[in-house]
Amino acid sequence: HVFNRFYEAMRRHVPNSKIILVPRPYAAWDLDAPKNQIYRERIEKIARSIPQDSYVVHVMGPREAAQSWKRAVGNRHVMNWGIGTWDAKTYYFGGGDDLYAFTDGFRLGVDALKILGVAEYTWNINAPGAVEQRQDPEHRYYNVPAMDEADTPPDWGRSTAQWSGLGWSNGMSAYERGILPMDQRLGPDVLRYVQFAARHLYGDAAAPHMIRVLGSELGQFVGQTFWWDLSFKPQNLGMSGGPMHTVTAAQWRATVGDLEAAATALEKLVLEKIPVKSTPPFAMDLPAVLDKYRTAGKARIWVPLVEAKEALGASQRTEAAAALDRAEKALAAEKDSMRQTYERLVRARPRELTQEQLDAALNSLDTDVQPYREALKKQLESE
């Protein structure tokens, strides 16, 4: 009834508009999953109850989930609304007037390079390097509490639903792929396109450095969501209902190179005043450079912390203690490195950095890292 009120008002005041209606749930639930019947019935009922020339929203998911929505809404159009990726084949089923929208997620930030990547790979199903996002064949579904944003908290978990495990047509889990270093994550065809787009946006001189800075962000150039943020803690998919995915020590170690390259590239852009043709999506100053180096240092500390966690999980007390010792030494080493970086930057550009900014960066290493180290140490001692 609410949808139809919206529809009537829009047609009355903006008669030529495309009207897009957002049901609950609208996330990527596979409506054909055995335990998702309640979601299928809800979407089918909504699709029958609203005018034919309005669009029902579906938000990103594997191809199987997108296909299930197409079947559920029947002879009407959908809007594929999501954080765009180079998986156009996931959503495209031939013909029709379906809509496609790229919305940059709150963890990804906004940058024109990513938007151009999405434009290329979302609209062109034959773009070089394009792949399909499919259900992970080894983990087709995760059992999770049935919920969506229309429910109140007491309703959550009264029944079980199934969230699709995300994979790619090349057989890799979406979560495994998301943590890969940039050069492996994007592949040669996509990298060629990224280089072309970066030259267009930022100019020949700045392009390679801009790619390295943007490549360190926890979201890919063409929008593939990264499920962990720079708090270095595993994240879940929030209201979407997805499972928690833990990052391994080996995966954290693999990210260090990208983070170091980003810091070096931003330092070069700032200190050498390399012209950037269009406005970059990040600060171009020495405090931002210092923060990039802090992030890389934090990742280096996080590697032995996660190694300690993994060792404790495997009841390897000696290995866990050694990893905690490495984490403490890494923290001290990174603080020394931050001080040296600060001194180098201040020599190059006096008065653009303050002692207070250095102190804040050093303190953040303590406050972000030490609680996890202390928790692991306490766990080790209790065992």
mmCIF file of C-alpha atoms in Angstrom:
data_model
loop_
_atom_site.group_PDB
_atom_site.id
_atom_site.type_symbol
_atom_site.label_atom_id
_atom_site.label_comp_id
_atom_site.label_asym_id
_atom_site.label_seq_id
_atom_site.Cartn_x
_atom_site.Cartn_y
_atom_site.Cartn_z
ATOM 1 C CA HIS A 1 0.000 0.000 0.000
ATOM 2 C CA VAL A 2 2.835 2.397 0.796
ATOM 3 C CA PHE A 3 4.497 1.616 -2.542
ATOM 4 C CA ASN A 4 1.294 2.318 -4.419
ATOM 5 C CA ARG A 5 0.864 5.656 -2.631
ATOM 6 C CA PHE A 6 4.395 6.598 -3.694
ATOM 7 C CA TYR A 7 3.639 5.436 -7.220
ATOM 8 C CA GLU A 8 0.446 7.498 -7.503
ATOM 9 C CA ALA A 9 2.168 10.649 -6.225
ATOM 10 C CA MET A 10 5.132 10.233 -8.571
ATOM 11 C CA ARG A 11 2.940 9.653 -11.594
ATOM 12 C CA ARG A 12 0.866 12.683 -10.674
ATOM 13 C CA HIS A 13 3.786 15.067 -10.177
ATOM 14 C CA VAL A 14 6.563 13.552 -12.338
ATOM 15 C CA PRO A 15 4.656 11.553 -14.966
ATOM 16 C CA ASN A 16 7.671 10.575 -17.095
ATOM 17 C CA SER A 17 9.820 9.291 -14.228
ATOM 18 C CA LYS A 18 11.140 5.788 -13.734
ATOM 19 C CA ILE A 19 9.839 4.639 -10.374
ATOM 20 C CA ILE A 20 12.113 2.334 -8.415
ATOM 21 C CA LEU A 21 10.689 0.606 -5.336
ATOM 22 C CA VAL A 22 12.871 -0.955 -2.644
ATOM 23 C CA PRO A 23 11.344 -4.020 -0.974
ATOM 24 C CA ARG A 24 12.520 -5.821 2.129
ATOM 25 C CA PRO A 25 14.609 -7.831 1.792
ATOM 26 C CA TYR A 26 16.459 -6.304 -1.102
ATOM 27 C CA ALA A 27 19.880 -7.851 -0.451
ATOM 28 C CA ALA A 28 21.219 -10.782 -2.412
ATOM 29 C CA TRP A 29 19.193 -13.591 -0.862
ATOM 30 C CA ASP A 30 18.885 -16.520 -3.252
ATOM 31 C CA LEU A 31 15.106 -16.859 -3.281
ATOM 32 C CA ASP A 32 15.424 -20.468 -4.497
ATOM 33 C CA ALA A 33 17.447 -21.569 -1.462
ATOM 34 C CA PRO A 34 15.559 -24.246 0.513
ATOM 35 C CA LYS A 35 15.185 -22.111 3.672
ATOM 36 C CA ASN A 36 14.399 -18.793 1.946
ATOM 37 C CA GLN A 37 10.807 -19.537 1.028
ATOM 38 C CA ILE A 38 9.488 -16.737 3.254
ATOM 39 C CA TYR A 39 11.593 -14.239 1.273
ATOM 40 C CA ARG A 40 10.432 -15.623 -2.071
ATOM 41 C CA GLU A 41 6.771 -15.361 -1.042
ATOM 42 C CA ARG A 42 7.271 -11.778 0.109
ATOM 43 C CA ILE A 43 8.934 -10.653 -3.144
ATOM 44 C CA GLU A 44 6.383 -12.480 -5.308
ATOM 45 C CA LYS A 45 3.536 -10.788 -3.406
ATOM 46 C CA ILE A 46 5.105 -7.338 -3.754
ATOM 47 C CA ALA A 47 5.699 -7.881 -7.482
ATOM 48 C CA ARG A 48 2.031 -8.811 -7.976
ATOM 49 C CA SER A 49 0.787 -5.837 -5.951
ATOM 50 C CA ILE A 50 2.540 -2.890 -7.622
ATOM 51 C CA PRO A 51 2.095 -1.361 -11.084
ATOM 52 C CA GLN A 52 3.812 -3.103 -13.981
ATOM 53 C CA ASP A 53 5.861 -0.070 -15.032
ATOM 54 C CA SER A 54 7.682 0.236 -11.687
ATOM 55 C CA TYR A 55 10.999 -1.405 -10.924
ATOM 56 C CA VAL A 56 11.848 -3.744 -8.055
ATOM 57 C CA VAL A 57 15.344 -3.334 -6.584
ATOM 58 C CA HIS A 58 17.741 -6.213 -6.125
ATOM 59 C CA VAL A 59 21.134 -5.543 -4.531
ATOM 60 C CA MET A 60 24.242 -7.404 -5.678
ATOM 61 C CA GLY A 61 24.858 -11.086 -5.252
ATOM 62 C CA PRO A 62 25.893 -14.167 -7.210
ATOM 63 C CA ARG A 63 24.341 -14.937 -10.569
ATOM 64 C CA GLU A 64 22.126 -17.618 -9.083
ATOM 65 C CA ALA A 65 20.583 -15.113 -6.651
ATOM 66 C CA ALA A 66 20.026 -12.528 -9.402
ATOM 67 C CA GLN A 67 18.331 -15.178 -11.551
ATOM 68 C CA SER A 68 16.064 -16.197 -8.671
ATOM 69 C CA TRP A 69 14.798 -12.606 -8.393
ATOM 70 C CA LYS A 70 14.122 -12.475 -12.123
ATOM 71 C CA ARG A 71 11.967 -15.579 -11.770
ATOM 72 C CA ALA A 72 10.234 -14.303 -8.637
ATOM 73 C CA VAL A 73 9.105 -10.961 -10.097
ATOM 74 C CA GLY A 74 7.895 -12.566 -13.306
ATOM 75 C CA ASN A 75 7.132 -10.453 -16.359
ATOM 76 C CA ARG A 76 8.428 -7.147 -15.035
ATOM 77 C CA HIS A 77 11.738 -5.320 -14.793
ATOM 78 C CA VAL A 78 14.230 -5.125 -11.964
ATOM 79 C CA MET A 79 16.882 -2.643 -10.978
ATOM 80 C CA ASN A 80 20.261 -4.196 -10.231
ATOM 81 C CA TRP A 81 21.561 -1.876 -7.567
ATOM 82 C CA GLY A 82 24.898 -2.607 -6.034
ATOM 83 C CA ILE A 83 28.534 -1.887 -5.514
ATOM 84 C CA GLY A 84 29.604 -2.348 -9.095
ATOM 85 C CA THR A 85 32.161 -4.907 -10.149
ATOM 86 C CA TRP A 86 33.482 -6.364 -13.369
ATOM 87 C CA ASP A 87 30.841 -9.082 -13.135
ATOM 88 C CA ALA A 88 28.320 -7.673 -15.613
ATOM 89 C CA LYS A 89 27.556 -11.216 -16.732
ATOM 90 C CA THR A 90 26.209 -11.875 -13.246
ATOM 91 C CA TYR A 91 23.265 -9.521 -13.749
ATOM 92 C CA TYR A 92 22.718 -9.575 -17.489
ATOM 93 C CA PHE A 93 20.201 -12.089 -18.811
ATOM 94 C CA GLY A 94 19.610 -10.654 -22.271
ATOM 95 C CA GLY A 95 17.238 -8.015 -23.594
ATOM 96 C CA GLY A 96 14.656 -6.140 -21.568
ATOM 97 C CA ASP A 97 14.740 -2.778 -19.863
ATOM 98 C CA ASP A 98 16.353 -3.676 -16.567
ATOM 99 C CA LEU A 99 18.256 -0.865 -14.866
ATOM 100 C CA TYR A 100 21.780 -0.963 -13.448
ATOM 101 C CA ALA A 101 23.111 1.435 -10.848
ATOM 102 C CA PHE A 102 26.501 1.784 -9.205
ATOM 103 C CA THR A 103 26.396 3.003 -5.620
ATOM 104 C CA ASP A 104 29.755 3.447 -3.976
ATOM 105 C CA GLY A 105 29.700 1.680 -0.636
ATOM 106 C CA PHE A 106 30.421 3.498 2.598
ATOM 107 C CA ARG A 107 33.697 1.584 3.081
ATOM 108 C CA LEU A 108 34.992 2.189 -0.404
ATOM 109 C CA GLY A 109 35.124 5.944 -0.721
ATOM 110 C CA VAL A 110 34.446 7.708 -3.988
ATOM 111 C CA ASP A 111 37.002 7.929 -6.780
ATOM 112 C CA ALA A 112 36.540 8.501 -10.479
ATOM 113 C CA LEU A 113 38.905 5.675 -11.422
ATOM 114 C CA LYS A 114 36.675 3.139 -9.699
ATOM 115 C CA ILE A 115 33.583 4.652 -11.285
ATOM 116 C CA LEU A 116 35.100 4.392 -14.776
ATOM 117 C CA GLY A 117 35.988 0.779 -14.041
ATOM 118 C CA VAL A 118 32.440 0.032 -13.012
ATOM 119 C CA ALA A 119 31.085 1.827 -16.075
ATOM 120 C CA GLU A 120 33.220 -0.348 -18.343
ATOM 121 C CA TYR A 121 32.621 -3.681 -16.677
ATOM 122 C CA THR A 122 29.016 -3.285 -15.609
ATOM 123 C CA TRP A 123 27.800 -2.158 -19.001
ATOM 124 C CA ASN A 124 29.967 -4.298 -21.279
ATOM 125 C CA ILE A 125 29.571 -8.010 -20.651
ATOM 126 C CA ASN A 126 32.390 -8.688 -23.134
ATOM 127 C CA ALA A 127 34.931 -6.380 -21.513
ATOM 128 C CA PRO A 128 38.375 -8.051 -21.329
ATOM 129 C CA GLY A 129 38.852 -9.668 -17.928
ATOM 130 C CA ALA A 130 35.145 -9.660 -17.033
ATOM 131 C CA VAL A 131 34.067 -12.592 -14.878
ATOM 132 C CA GLU A 132 30.865 -13.839 -13.323
ATOM 133 C CA GLN A 133 30.179 -13.815 -9.633
ATOM 134 C CA ARG A 134 28.684 -17.192 -8.783
ATOM 135 C CA GLN A 135 27.832 -19.206 -5.730
ATOM 136 C CA ASP A 136 30.888 -20.690 -4.103
ATOM 137 C CA PRO A 137 30.578 -24.381 -5.067
ATOM 138 C CA GLU A 138 32.149 -25.508 -1.788
ATOM 139 C CA HIS A 139 29.957 -23.249 0.367
ATOM 140 C CA ARG A 140 26.727 -22.691 -1.547
ATOM 141 C CA TYR A 141 24.849 -21.446 1.499
ATOM 142 C CA TYR A 142 25.540 -20.336 5.053
ATOM 143 C CA ASN A 143 22.782 -20.871 7.609
ATOM 144 C CA VAL A 144 22.134 -17.520 9.270
ATOM 145 C CA PRO A 145 19.348 -15.979 11.364
ATOM 146 C CA ALA A 146 16.459 -14.968 9.138
ATOM 147 C CA MET A 147 16.262 -11.190 9.178
ATOM 148 C CA ASP A 148 15.927 -8.111 7.050
ATOM 149 C CA GLU A 149 15.623 -4.403 7.615
ATOM 150 C CA ALA A 150 11.844 -4.515 7.946
ATOM 151 C CA ASP A 151 12.084 -6.667 11.066
ATOM 152 C CA THR A 152 12.517 -5.473 14.615
ATOM 153 C CA PRO A 153 15.412 -6.959 16.603
ATOM 154 C CA PRO A 154 13.180 -9.397 18.549
ATOM 155 C CA ASP A 155 12.191 -10.980 15.217
ATOM 156 C CA TRP A 156 15.762 -11.812 14.273
ATOM 157 C CA GLY A 157 16.770 -15.418 14.576
ATOM 158 C CA ARG A 158 13.313 -16.910 15.091
ATOM 159 C CA SER A 159 13.896 -18.909 11.933
ATOM 160 C CA THR A 160 16.873 -19.823 9.767
ATOM 161 C CA ALA A 161 17.637 -18.470 6.319
ATOM 162 C CA GLN A 162 20.446 -19.189 3.863
ATOM 163 C CA TRP A 163 22.987 -16.656 2.636
ATOM 164 C CA SER A 164 24.823 -17.456 -0.585
ATOM 165 C CA GLY A 165 28.532 -18.129 -0.455
ATOM 166 C CA LEU A 166 30.127 -15.805 -3.015
ATOM 167 C CA GLY A 167 32.604 -17.054 -5.586
ATOM 168 C CA TRP A 168 33.811 -16.251 -9.079
ATOM 169 C CA SER A 169 33.666 -18.141 -12.342
ATOM 170 C CA ASN A 170 37.393 -18.808 -11.970
ATOM 171 C CA GLY A 171 36.612 -20.876 -8.870
ATOM 172 C CA MET A 172 37.952 -18.500 -6.221
ATOM 173 C CA SER A 173 35.933 -17.353 -3.241
ATOM 174 C CA ALA A 174 35.007 -13.656 -3.368
ATOM 175 C CA TYR A 175 36.554 -13.202 0.062
ATOM 176 C CA GLU A 176 39.811 -14.866 -0.954
ATOM 177 C CA ARG A 177 39.948 -12.804 -4.125
ATOM 178 C CA GLY A 178 39.266 -9.561 -2.293
ATOM 179 C CA ILE A 179 42.366 -9.874 -0.110
ATOM 180 C CA LEU A 180 44.800 -10.527 -2.968
ATOM 181 C CA PRO A 181 47.472 -7.967 -3.870
ATOM 182 C CA MET A 182 46.326 -5.557 -6.566
ATOM 183 C CA ASP A 183 48.273 -7.080 -9.446
ATOM 184 C CA GLN A 184 46.818 -10.526 -8.750
ATOM 185 C CA ARG A 185 43.354 -9.266 -7.888
ATOM 186 C CA LEU A 186 42.795 -7.301 -11.049
ATOM 187 C CA GLY A 187 44.553 -9.436 -13.652
ATOM 188 C CA PRO A 188 46.380 -8.198 -16.775
ATOM 189 C CA ASP A 189 43.303 -7.250 -18.830
ATOM 190 C CA VAL A 190 41.742 -5.206 -16.050
ATOM 191 C CA LEU A 191 45.081 -3.587 -15.188
ATOM 192 C CA ARG A 192 45.474 -2.434 -18.795
ATOM 193 C CA TYR A 193 42.084 -0.789 -18.613
ATOM 194 C CA VAL A 194 42.887 0.780 -15.220
ATOM 195 C CA GLN A 195 46.129 2.217 -16.620
ATOM 196 C CA PHE A 196 44.285 3.649 -19.622
ATOM 197 C CA ALA A 197 41.588 5.202 -17.415
ATOM 198 C CA ALA A 198 44.141 6.599 -14.955
ATOM 199 C CA ARG A 199 46.090 8.346 -17.730
ATOM 200 C CA HIS A 200 42.842 9.880 -18.962
ATOM 201 C CA LEU A 201 41.830 11.060 -15.499
ATOM 202 C CA TYR A 202 45.093 12.081 -13.869
ATOM 203 C CA GLY A 203 47.616 12.602 -16.684
ATOM 204 C CA ASP A 204 50.585 10.516 -17.802
ATOM 205 C CA ALA A 205 52.936 11.638 -15.030
ATOM 206 C CA ALA A 206 50.566 11.087 -12.115
ATOM 207 C CA ALA A 207 48.744 7.974 -13.363
ATOM 208 C CA PRO A 208 51.118 5.216 -12.161
ATOM 209 C CA HIS A 209 51.379 6.771 -8.710
ATOM 210 C CA MET A 210 47.627 7.338 -8.432
ATOM 211 C CA ILE A 211 47.021 3.682 -9.296
ATOM 212 C CA ARG A 212 49.296 2.573 -6.467
ATOM 213 C CA VAL A 213 47.648 4.894 -3.950
ATOM 214 C CA LEU A 214 44.145 3.805 -4.929
ATOM 215 C CA GLY A 215 45.219 0.153 -5.192
ATOM 216 C CA SER A 216 45.865 0.027 -1.467
ATOM 217 C CA GLU A 217 42.313 0.938 -0.553
ATOM 218 C CA LEU A 218 40.118 -1.847 0.774
ATOM 219 C CA GLY A 219 37.975 -1.800 -2.337
ATOM 220 C CA GLN A 220 39.015 -2.568 -5.882
ATOM 221 C CA PHE A 221 39.180 -0.060 -8.711
ATOM 222 C CA VAL A 222 36.049 -1.448 -10.265
ATOM 223 C CA GLY A 223 34.218 -1.672 -7.007
ATOM 224 C CA GLN A 224 34.674 -5.214 -5.680
ATOM 225 C CA THR A 225 33.815 -4.926 -2.015
ATOM 226 C CA PHE A 226 36.529 -5.681 0.491
ATOM 227 C CA TRP A 227 34.952 -7.166 3.610
ATOM 228 C CA TRP A 228 37.558 -5.877 6.052
ATOM 229 C CA ASP A 229 38.283 -2.279 6.872
ATOM 230 C CA LEU A 230 41.482 -0.636 8.041
ATOM 231 C CA SER A 231 40.642 -1.320 11.667
ATOM 232 C CA PHE A 232 42.263 -4.672 10.782
ATOM 233 C CA LYS A 233 39.364 -6.526 12.330
ATOM 234 C CA PRO A 234 37.221 -9.039 10.409
ATOM 235 C CA GLN A 235 33.894 -7.589 9.358
ATOM 236 C CA ASN A 236 30.596 -9.281 8.673
ATOM 237 C CA LEU A 237 28.064 -8.235 6.069
ATOM 238 C CA GLY A 238 25.880 -6.445 8.596
ATOM 239 C CA MET A 239 22.180 -6.348 7.809
ATOM 240 C CA SER A 240 22.690 -8.452 4.701
ATOM 241 C CA GLY A 241 23.040 -11.473 6.950
ATOM 242 C CA GLY A 242 26.345 -12.798 5.685
ATOM 243 C CA PRO A 243 28.844 -14.762 7.756
ATOM 244 C CA MET A 244 32.029 -13.523 9.375
ATOM 245 C CA HIS A 245 35.189 -14.154 7.347
ATOM 246 C CA THR A 246 38.499 -14.082 9.164
ATOM 247 C CA VAL A 247 41.640 -12.846 7.441
ATOM 248 C CA THR A 248 44.655 -15.130 7.825
ATOM 249 C CA ALA A 249 48.169 -14.018 8.692
ATOM 250 C CA ALA A 250 49.311 -14.990 5.191
ATOM 251 C CA GLN A 251 46.599 -12.789 3.660
ATOM 252 C CA TRP A 252 47.550 -9.832 5.850
ATOM 253 C CA ARG A 253 51.188 -10.342 4.872
ATOM 254 C CA ALA A 254 50.194 -10.197 1.207
ATOM 255 C CA THR A 255 48.571 -6.770 1.678
ATOM 256 C CA VAL A 256 51.700 -5.143 3.107
ATOM 257 C CA GLY A 257 53.304 -4.616 -0.301
ATOM 258 C CA ASP A 258 50.298 -2.691 -1.619
ATOM 259 C CA LEU A 259 50.163 -0.526 1.495
ATOM 260 C CA GLU A 260 53.889 0.260 1.338
ATOM 261 C CA ALA A 261 53.627 1.071 -2.383
ATOM 262 C CA ALA A 262 50.723 3.417 -1.671
ATOM 263 C CA ALA A 263 52.692 5.346 0.940
ATOM 264 C CA THR A 264 55.733 5.667 -1.331
ATOM 265 C CA ALA A 265 53.591 6.741 -4.287
ATOM 266 C CA LEU A 266 51.741 9.402 -2.308
ATOM 267 C CA GLU A 267 55.008 10.739 -0.916
ATOM 268 C CA LYS A 268 56.363 11.092 -4.457
ATOM 269 C CA LEU A 269 53.219 12.862 -5.669
ATOM 270 C CA VAL A 270 53.347 15.336 -2.779
ATOM 271 C CA LEU A 271 57.064 16.033 -2.474
ATOM 272 C CA GLU A 272 57.724 16.253 -6.216
ATOM 273 C CA LYS A 273 54.494 18.204 -6.808
ATOM 274 C CA ILE A 274 53.583 15.981 -9.736
ATOM 275 C CA PRO A 275 50.575 17.601 -11.441
ATOM 276 C CA VAL A 276 47.307 15.688 -11.147
ATOM 277 C CA LYS A 277 44.882 16.557 -13.936
ATOM 278 C CA SER A 278 41.668 15.981 -11.954
ATOM 279 C CA THR A 279 40.890 16.279 -8.260
ATOM 280 C CA PRO A 280 42.129 13.185 -6.396
ATOM 281 C CA PRO A 281 39.823 11.398 -3.933
ATOM 282 C CA PHE A 282 42.273 11.758 -1.045
ATOM 283 C CA ALA A 283 44.318 14.436 0.700
ATOM 284 C CA MET A 284 47.542 15.442 -1.070
ATOM 285 C CA ASP A 285 49.631 16.613 1.862
ATOM 286 C CA LEU A 286 52.274 15.397 4.280
ATOM 287 C CA PRO A 287 49.830 14.391 7.063
ATOM 288 C CA ALA A 288 48.176 12.051 4.556
ATOM 289 C CA VAL A 289 51.592 10.631 3.619
ATOM 290 C CA LEU A 290 52.411 10.002 7.275
ATOM 291 C CA ASP A 291 49.072 8.263 7.726
ATOM 292 C CA LYS A 292 49.769 5.967 4.744
ATOM 293 C CA TYR A 293 53.044 4.902 6.305
ATOM 294 C CA ARG A 294 51.256 4.341 9.622
ATOM 295 C CA THR A 295 48.753 2.056 7.906
ATOM 296 C CA ALA A 296 51.510 -0.025 6.300
ATOM 297 C CA GLY A 297 53.256 -0.287 9.663
ATOM 298 C CA LYS A 298 50.075 -1.366 11.343
ATOM 299 C CA ALA A 299 49.687 -4.193 8.826
ATOM 300 C CA ARG A 300 53.216 -5.364 9.529
ATOM 301 C CA ILE A 301 52.404 -5.523 13.243
ATOM 302 C CA TRP A 302 49.120 -7.270 12.580
ATOM 303 C CA VAL A 303 50.791 -10.212 10.813
ATOM 304 C CA PRO A 304 52.443 -11.713 13.941
ATOM 305 C CA LEU A 305 49.334 -10.927 16.008
ATOM 306 C CA VAL A 306 47.219 -13.048 13.687
ATOM 307 C CA GLU A 307 49.944 -15.702 13.663
ATOM 308 C CA ALA A 308 49.631 -15.818 17.450
ATOM 309 C CA LYS A 309 45.854 -16.142 17.197
ATOM 310 C CA GLU A 310 46.192 -18.978 14.685
ATOM 311 C CA ALA A 311 48.752 -20.767 16.844
ATOM 312 C CA LEU A 312 46.494 -20.537 19.897
ATOM 313 C CA GLY A 313 43.645 -21.929 17.845
ATOM 314 C CA ALA A 314 45.837 -24.907 16.997
ATOM 315 C CA SER A 315 46.948 -25.305 20.666
ATOM 316 C CA GLN A 316 50.536 -24.420 19.729
ATOM 317 C CA ARG A 317 51.486 -22.510 22.855
ATOM 318 C CA THR A 318 55.208 -22.168 22.094
ATOM 319 C CA GLU A 319 54.526 -20.811 18.601
ATOM 320 C CA ALA A 320 51.889 -18.425 19.955
ATOM 321 C CA ALA A 321 54.283 -17.013 22.543
ATOM 322 C CA ALA A 322 56.966 -16.515 19.896
ATOM 323 C CA ALA A 323 54.488 -14.728 17.610
ATOM 324 C CA LEU A 324 53.412 -12.403 20.435
ATOM 325 C CA ASP A 325 57.045 -11.584 21.069
ATOM 326 C CA ARG A 326 57.472 -10.780 17.342
ATOM 327 C CA ALA A 327 54.415 -8.520 17.511
ATOM 328 C CA GLU A 328 55.904 -6.554 20.405
ATOM 329 C CA LYS A 329 59.196 -6.144 18.549
ATOM 330 C CA ALA A 330 57.336 -5.171 15.367
ATOM 331 C CA LEU A 331 55.442 -2.473 17.273
ATOM 332 C CA ALA A 332 58.695 -0.977 18.575
ATOM 333 C CA ALA A 333 60.275 -1.164 15.107
ATOM 334 C CA GLU A 334 57.303 0.538 13.468
ATOM 335 C CA LYS A 335 57.373 3.360 15.989
ATOM 336 C CA ASP A 336 61.058 3.936 15.181
ATOM 337 C CA SER A 337 60.260 3.827 11.473
ATOM 338 C CA MET A 338 57.450 6.365 11.926
ATOM 339 C CA ARG A 339 59.835 8.756 13.696
ATOM 340 C CA GLN A 340 62.390 8.407 10.876
ATOM 341 C CA THR A 341 59.688 8.981 8.253
ATOM 342 C CA TYR A 342 58.518 12.069 10.111
ATOM 343 C CA GLU A 343 62.049 13.486 10.261
ATOM 344 C CA ARG A 344 62.575 12.824 6.545
ATOM 345 C CA LEU A 345 59.323 14.555 5.602
ATOM 346 C CA VAL A 346 59.983 17.536 7.861
ATOM 347 C CA ARG A 347 63.440 18.022 6.352
ATOM 348 C CA ALA A 348 61.878 18.075 2.880
ATOM 349 C CA ARG A 349 58.984 20.369 3.823
ATOM 350 C CA PRO A 350 59.448 22.245 7.107
ATOM 351 C CA ARG A 351 56.314 23.459 8.917
ATOM 352 C CA GLU A 352 53.920 21.109 7.088
ATOM 353 C CA LEU A 353 53.942 18.479 9.828
ATOM 354 C CA THR A 354 53.768 18.929 13.581
ATOM 355 C CA GLN A 355 55.071 16.946 16.521
ATOM 356 C CA GLU A 356 51.439 16.526 17.622
ATOM 357 C CA GLN A 357 50.620 14.733 14.363
ATOM 358 C CA LEU A 358 53.536 12.349 14.862
ATOM 359 C CA ASP A 359 52.489 11.714 18.472
ATOM 360 C CA ALA A 360 48.930 10.967 17.349
ATOM 361 C CA ALA A 361 50.192 8.459 14.766
ATOM 362 C CA LEU A 362 52.391 6.732 17.340
ATOM 363 C CA ASN A 363 49.592 6.633 19.899
ATOM 364 C CA SER A 364 47.222 5.105 17.367
ATOM 365 C CA LEU A 365 49.598 2.188 16.888
ATOM 366 C CA ASP A 366 49.419 1.539 20.622
ATOM 367 C CA THR A 367 45.673 1.961 21.003
ATOM 368 C CA ASP A 368 44.852 -0.079 17.872
ATOM 369 C CA VAL A 369 47.295 -2.933 18.449
ATOM 370 C CA GLN A 370 47.944 -3.393 22.149
ATOM 371 C CA PRO A 371 44.408 -4.419 23.226
ATOM 372 C CA TYR A 372 44.540 -7.381 20.833
ATOM 373 C CA ARG A 373 48.029 -8.318 21.946
ATOM 374 C CA GLU A 374 46.991 -8.159 25.610
ATOM 375 C CA ALA A 375 43.883 -10.261 24.948
ATOM 376 C CA LEU A 376 45.960 -12.924 23.186
ATOM 377 C CA LYS A 377 48.564 -12.831 25.950
ATOM 378 C CA LYS A 378 45.867 -13.312 28.575
ATOM 379 C CA GLN A 379 44.431 -16.226 26.617
ATOM 380 C CA LEU A 380 47.866 -17.825 26.382
ATOM 381 C CA GLU A 381 48.468 -17.457 30.116
ATOM 382 C CA SER A 382 45.049 -18.868 31.006
ATOM 383 C CA GLU A 383 45.731 -21.978 28.950
#
